[in-house]
Tab-separated table of C-alpha atoms in Angstrom:
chain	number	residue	atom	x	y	z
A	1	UNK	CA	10.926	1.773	-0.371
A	2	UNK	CA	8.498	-0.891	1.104
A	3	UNK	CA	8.085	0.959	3.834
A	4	UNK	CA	6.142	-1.100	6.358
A	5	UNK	CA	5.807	-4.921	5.671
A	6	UNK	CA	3.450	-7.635	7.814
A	7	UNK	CA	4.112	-11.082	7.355
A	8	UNK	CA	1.936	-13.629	7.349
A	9	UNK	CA	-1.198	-11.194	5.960
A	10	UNK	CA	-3.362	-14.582	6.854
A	11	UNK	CA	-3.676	-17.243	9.269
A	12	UNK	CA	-5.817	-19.879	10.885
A	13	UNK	CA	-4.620	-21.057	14.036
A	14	UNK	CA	-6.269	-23.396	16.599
A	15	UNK	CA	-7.126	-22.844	20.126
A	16	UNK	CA	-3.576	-23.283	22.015
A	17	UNK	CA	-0.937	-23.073	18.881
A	18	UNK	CA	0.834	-20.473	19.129
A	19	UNK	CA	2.811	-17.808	15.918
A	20	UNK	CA	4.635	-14.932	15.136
A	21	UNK	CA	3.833	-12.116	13.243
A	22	UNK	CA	6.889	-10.468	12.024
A	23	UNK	CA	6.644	-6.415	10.702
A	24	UNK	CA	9.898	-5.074	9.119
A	25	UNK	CA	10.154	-1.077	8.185
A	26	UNK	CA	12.981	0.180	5.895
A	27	UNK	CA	12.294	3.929	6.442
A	28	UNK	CA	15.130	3.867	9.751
A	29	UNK	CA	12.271	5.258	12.014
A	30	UNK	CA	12.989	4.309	15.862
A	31	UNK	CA	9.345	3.496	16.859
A	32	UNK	CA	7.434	0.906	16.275
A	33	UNK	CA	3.722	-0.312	17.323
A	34	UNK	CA	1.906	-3.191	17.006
A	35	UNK	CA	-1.883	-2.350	16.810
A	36	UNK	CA	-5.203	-4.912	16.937
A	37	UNK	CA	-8.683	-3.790	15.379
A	38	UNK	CA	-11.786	-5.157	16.261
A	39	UNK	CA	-14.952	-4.463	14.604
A	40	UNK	CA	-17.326	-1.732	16.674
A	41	UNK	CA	-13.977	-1.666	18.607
A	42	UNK	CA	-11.820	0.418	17.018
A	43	UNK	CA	-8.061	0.065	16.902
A	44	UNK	CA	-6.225	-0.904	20.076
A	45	UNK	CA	-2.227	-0.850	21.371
A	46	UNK	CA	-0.927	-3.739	22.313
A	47	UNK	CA	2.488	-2.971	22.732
A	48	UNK	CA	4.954	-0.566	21.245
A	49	UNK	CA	8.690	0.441	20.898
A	50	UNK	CA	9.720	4.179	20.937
A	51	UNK	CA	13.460	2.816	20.315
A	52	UNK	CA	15.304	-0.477	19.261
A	53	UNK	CA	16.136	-2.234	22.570
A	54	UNK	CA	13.091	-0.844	24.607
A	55	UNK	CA	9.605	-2.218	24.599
A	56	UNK	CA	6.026	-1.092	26.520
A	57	UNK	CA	2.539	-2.222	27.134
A	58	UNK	CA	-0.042	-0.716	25.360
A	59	UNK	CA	-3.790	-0.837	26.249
A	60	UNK	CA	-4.348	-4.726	25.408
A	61	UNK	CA	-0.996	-6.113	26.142
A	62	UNK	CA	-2.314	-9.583	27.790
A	63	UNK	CA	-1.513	-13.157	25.934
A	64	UNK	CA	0.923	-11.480	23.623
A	65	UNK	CA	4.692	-10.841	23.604
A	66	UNK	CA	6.817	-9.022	21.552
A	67	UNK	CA	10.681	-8.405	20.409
A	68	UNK	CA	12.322	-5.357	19.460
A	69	UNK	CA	15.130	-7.651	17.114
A	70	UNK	CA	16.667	-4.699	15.734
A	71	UNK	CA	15.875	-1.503	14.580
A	72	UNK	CA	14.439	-2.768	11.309
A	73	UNK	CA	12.046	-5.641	12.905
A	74	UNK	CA	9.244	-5.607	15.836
A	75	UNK	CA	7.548	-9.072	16.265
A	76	UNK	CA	4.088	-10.113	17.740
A	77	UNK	CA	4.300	-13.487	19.693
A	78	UNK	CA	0.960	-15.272	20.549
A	79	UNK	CA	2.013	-18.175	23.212
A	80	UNK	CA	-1.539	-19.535	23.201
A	81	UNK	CA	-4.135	-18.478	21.190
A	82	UNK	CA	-7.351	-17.970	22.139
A	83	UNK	CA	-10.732	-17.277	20.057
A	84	UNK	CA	-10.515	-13.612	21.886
A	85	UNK	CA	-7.552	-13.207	19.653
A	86	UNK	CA	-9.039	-13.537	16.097
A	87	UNK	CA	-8.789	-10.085	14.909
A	88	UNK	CA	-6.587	-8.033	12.160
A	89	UNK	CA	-3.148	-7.103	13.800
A	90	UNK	CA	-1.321	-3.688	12.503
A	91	UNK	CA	2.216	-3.078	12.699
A	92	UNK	CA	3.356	0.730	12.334
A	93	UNK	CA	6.311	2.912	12.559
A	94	UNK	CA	6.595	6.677	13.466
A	95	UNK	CA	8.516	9.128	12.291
A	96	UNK	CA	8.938	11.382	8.890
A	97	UNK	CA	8.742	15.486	9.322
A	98	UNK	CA	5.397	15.131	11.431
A	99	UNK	CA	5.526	12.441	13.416
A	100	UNK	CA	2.753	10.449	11.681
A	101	UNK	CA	2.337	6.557	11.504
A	102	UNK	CA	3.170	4.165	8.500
A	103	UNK	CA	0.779	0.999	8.775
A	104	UNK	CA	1.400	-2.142	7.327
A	105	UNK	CA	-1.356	-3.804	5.233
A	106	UNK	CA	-2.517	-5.906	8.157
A	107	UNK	CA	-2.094	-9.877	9.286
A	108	UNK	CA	-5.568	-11.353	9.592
A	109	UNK	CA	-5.793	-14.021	12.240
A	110	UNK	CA	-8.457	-16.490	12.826
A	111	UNK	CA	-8.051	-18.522	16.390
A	112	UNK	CA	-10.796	-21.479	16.133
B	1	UNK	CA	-14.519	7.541	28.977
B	2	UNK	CA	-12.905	8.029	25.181
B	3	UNK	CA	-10.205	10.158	24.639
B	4	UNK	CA	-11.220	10.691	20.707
B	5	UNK	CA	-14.586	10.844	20.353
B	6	UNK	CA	-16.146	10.798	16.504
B	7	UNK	CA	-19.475	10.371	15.035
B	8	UNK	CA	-19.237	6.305	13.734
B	9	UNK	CA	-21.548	7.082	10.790
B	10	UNK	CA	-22.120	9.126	7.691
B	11	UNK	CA	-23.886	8.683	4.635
B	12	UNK	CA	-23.991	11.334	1.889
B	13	UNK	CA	-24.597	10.995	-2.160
B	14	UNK	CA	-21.806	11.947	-4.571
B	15	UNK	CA	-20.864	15.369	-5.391
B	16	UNK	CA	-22.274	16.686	-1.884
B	17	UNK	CA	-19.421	17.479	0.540
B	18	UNK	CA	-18.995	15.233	3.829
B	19	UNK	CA	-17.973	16.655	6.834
B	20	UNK	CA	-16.240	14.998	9.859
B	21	UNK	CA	-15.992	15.777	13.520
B	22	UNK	CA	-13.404	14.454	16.373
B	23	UNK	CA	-13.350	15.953	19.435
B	24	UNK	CA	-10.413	15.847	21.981
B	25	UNK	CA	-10.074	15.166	25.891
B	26	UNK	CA	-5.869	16.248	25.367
B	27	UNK	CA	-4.640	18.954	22.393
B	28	UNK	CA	-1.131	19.797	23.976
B	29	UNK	CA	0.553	17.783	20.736
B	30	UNK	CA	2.457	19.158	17.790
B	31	UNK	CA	0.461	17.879	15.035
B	32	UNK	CA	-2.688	16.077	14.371
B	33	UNK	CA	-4.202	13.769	12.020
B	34	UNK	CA	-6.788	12.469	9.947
B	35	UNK	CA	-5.919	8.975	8.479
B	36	UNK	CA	-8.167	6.893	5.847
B	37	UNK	CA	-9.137	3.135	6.087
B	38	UNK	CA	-10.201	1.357	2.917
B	39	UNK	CA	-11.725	-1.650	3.338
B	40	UNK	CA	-9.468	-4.436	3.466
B	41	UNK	CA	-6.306	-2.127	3.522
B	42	UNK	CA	-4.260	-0.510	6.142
B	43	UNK	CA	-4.527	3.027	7.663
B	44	UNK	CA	-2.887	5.980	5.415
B	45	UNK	CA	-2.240	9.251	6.274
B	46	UNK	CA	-5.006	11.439	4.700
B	47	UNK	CA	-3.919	14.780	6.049
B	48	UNK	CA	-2.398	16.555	8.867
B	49	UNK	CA	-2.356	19.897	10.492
B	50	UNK	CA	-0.220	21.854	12.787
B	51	UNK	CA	-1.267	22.750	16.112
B	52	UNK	CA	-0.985	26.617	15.856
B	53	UNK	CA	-3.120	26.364	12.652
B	54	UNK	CA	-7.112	26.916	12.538
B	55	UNK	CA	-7.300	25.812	9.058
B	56	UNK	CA	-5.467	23.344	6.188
B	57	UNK	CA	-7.265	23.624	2.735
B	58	UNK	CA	-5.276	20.651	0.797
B	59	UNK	CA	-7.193	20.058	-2.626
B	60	UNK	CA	-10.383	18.438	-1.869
B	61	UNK	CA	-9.793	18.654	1.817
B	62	UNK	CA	-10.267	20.729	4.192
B	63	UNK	CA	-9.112	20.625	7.980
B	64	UNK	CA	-10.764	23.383	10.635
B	65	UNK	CA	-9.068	23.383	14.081
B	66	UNK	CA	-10.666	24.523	17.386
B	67	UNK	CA	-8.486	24.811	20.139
B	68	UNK	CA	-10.482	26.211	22.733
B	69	UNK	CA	-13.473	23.533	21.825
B	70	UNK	CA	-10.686	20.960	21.733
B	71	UNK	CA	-12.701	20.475	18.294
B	72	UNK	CA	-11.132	19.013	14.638
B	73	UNK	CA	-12.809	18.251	11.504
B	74	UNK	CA	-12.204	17.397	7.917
B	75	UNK	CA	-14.391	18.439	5.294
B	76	UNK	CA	-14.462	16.627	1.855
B	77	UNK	CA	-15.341	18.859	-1.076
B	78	UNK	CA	-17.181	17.035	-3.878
B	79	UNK	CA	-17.238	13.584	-2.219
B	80	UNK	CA	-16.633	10.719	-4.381
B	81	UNK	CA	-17.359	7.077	-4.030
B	82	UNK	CA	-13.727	6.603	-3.800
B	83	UNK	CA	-14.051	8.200	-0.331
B	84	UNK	CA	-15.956	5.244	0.856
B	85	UNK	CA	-13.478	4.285	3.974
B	86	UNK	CA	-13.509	4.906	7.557
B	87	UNK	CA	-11.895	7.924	8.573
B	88	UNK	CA	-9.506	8.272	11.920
B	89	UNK	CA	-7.831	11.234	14.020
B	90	UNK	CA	-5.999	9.384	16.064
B	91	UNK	CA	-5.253	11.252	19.462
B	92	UNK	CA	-1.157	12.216	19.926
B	93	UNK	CA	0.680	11.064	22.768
B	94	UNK	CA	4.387	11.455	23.643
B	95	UNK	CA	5.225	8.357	22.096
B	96	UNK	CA	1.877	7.112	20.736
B	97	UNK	CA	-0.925	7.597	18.818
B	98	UNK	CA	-4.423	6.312	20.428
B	99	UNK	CA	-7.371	5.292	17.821
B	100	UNK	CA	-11.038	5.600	18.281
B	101	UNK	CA	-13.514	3.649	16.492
B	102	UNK	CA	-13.291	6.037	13.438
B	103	UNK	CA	-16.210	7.389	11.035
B	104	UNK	CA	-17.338	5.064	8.476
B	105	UNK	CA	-17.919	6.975	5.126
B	106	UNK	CA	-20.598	5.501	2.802
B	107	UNK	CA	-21.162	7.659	-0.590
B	108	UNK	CA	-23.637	6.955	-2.992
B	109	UNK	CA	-24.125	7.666	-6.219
């Protein structure tokens, strides 16, 4: 069991390119969340998916985009990057006997 | 204002025992949670207790819930510099859990 698995875990982008950050769970859970965390900021929602084919705005949804592919996979799209957008980007999944989240190791991104 | 409110700080030498408040605006879920951040890692699930509980003893750890104060905390017996991280109890929604800053944990020998 991987469990929860972030790819890329780094990345440099510039001002305007735009990426993916693809999270893939093997543990057949039905929600997913994609999670930013700033420092002095805490962490923050950005979007999340309580079941494959649905998909909702967290608290920080804005310049980002994201696609339920299947069950398995929840992706992060950046369009545009911006500087505000350098940060450390957690993917999770919920479920086991209590509800509780399974984070990935984290995708640091740096927007110059 | 914050729906999770925790102290961001605590400092406390090795073999004294560390204890950690979070305080609630909402307690109507199930279960709640402390999770543990090392740096450089992702969150893991450090313990959890059930609402109709007032208290989890699990090894080292020890979880104290206040329902009417809307009050949670998790002690750490014999603190270790391992326990260095920052420490999280995420508030429950229905289908999501919100994070506050989180306590940073600094032990020293």
């Amino acid at each position: 069991n991987a469990g929860v698995t972030q790819t890329p875990k780094f990345q440099v982008l510039k001002t305007g390119q735009s990426m993916t950050l693809q999270c893939a769970q093997d543990m057949n859970h039905n929600s997913m969340y994609w999670y930013r965390q700033d420092p002095g900021m805490g962490l923050r929602l950005i979007y999340y998916s309580a079941s494959e084919g649905t998909t909702d705005k967290g608290e920080v949804p804005n310049g980002y985009n994201v696609s339920r592919l299947n069950k398995r996979e929840f992706s992060l799209r950046l369009e545009s990057a911006a500087p505000s957008q350098t940060s450390v980007y957690f993917c999770a999944s919920r479920g086991g006997n209590t509800g509780e989240l399974f984070f990935g190791e984290g995708s640091r991104l740096t927007v110059l | 204002g914050e729906d999770v409110e925790q102290s961001l700080f605590l400092s406390v030498r090795e073999g004294d025992s560390s204890v950690i408040n979070c305080t609630y605006t909402d307690s109507s879920s199930t279960y709640l949670y402390w999770y543990k951040q090392e740096p450089g890692a992702g969150l893991q699930l450090l313990t959890y207790i059930f609402s109709n509980m007032d208290m989890k003893q699990d090894q080292r750890l020890t979880v104290l819930l206040n329902k009417k104060d809307k009050h949670l905390s998790l002690r750490i017996a014999d603190t270790q510099t391992g326990d260095s991280a920052i420490y999280f109890c995420p508030r429950p929604g229905y289908s999501t859990l919100t994070f506050g800053k989180g306590t940073m944990l600094l032990v020293s020998p």
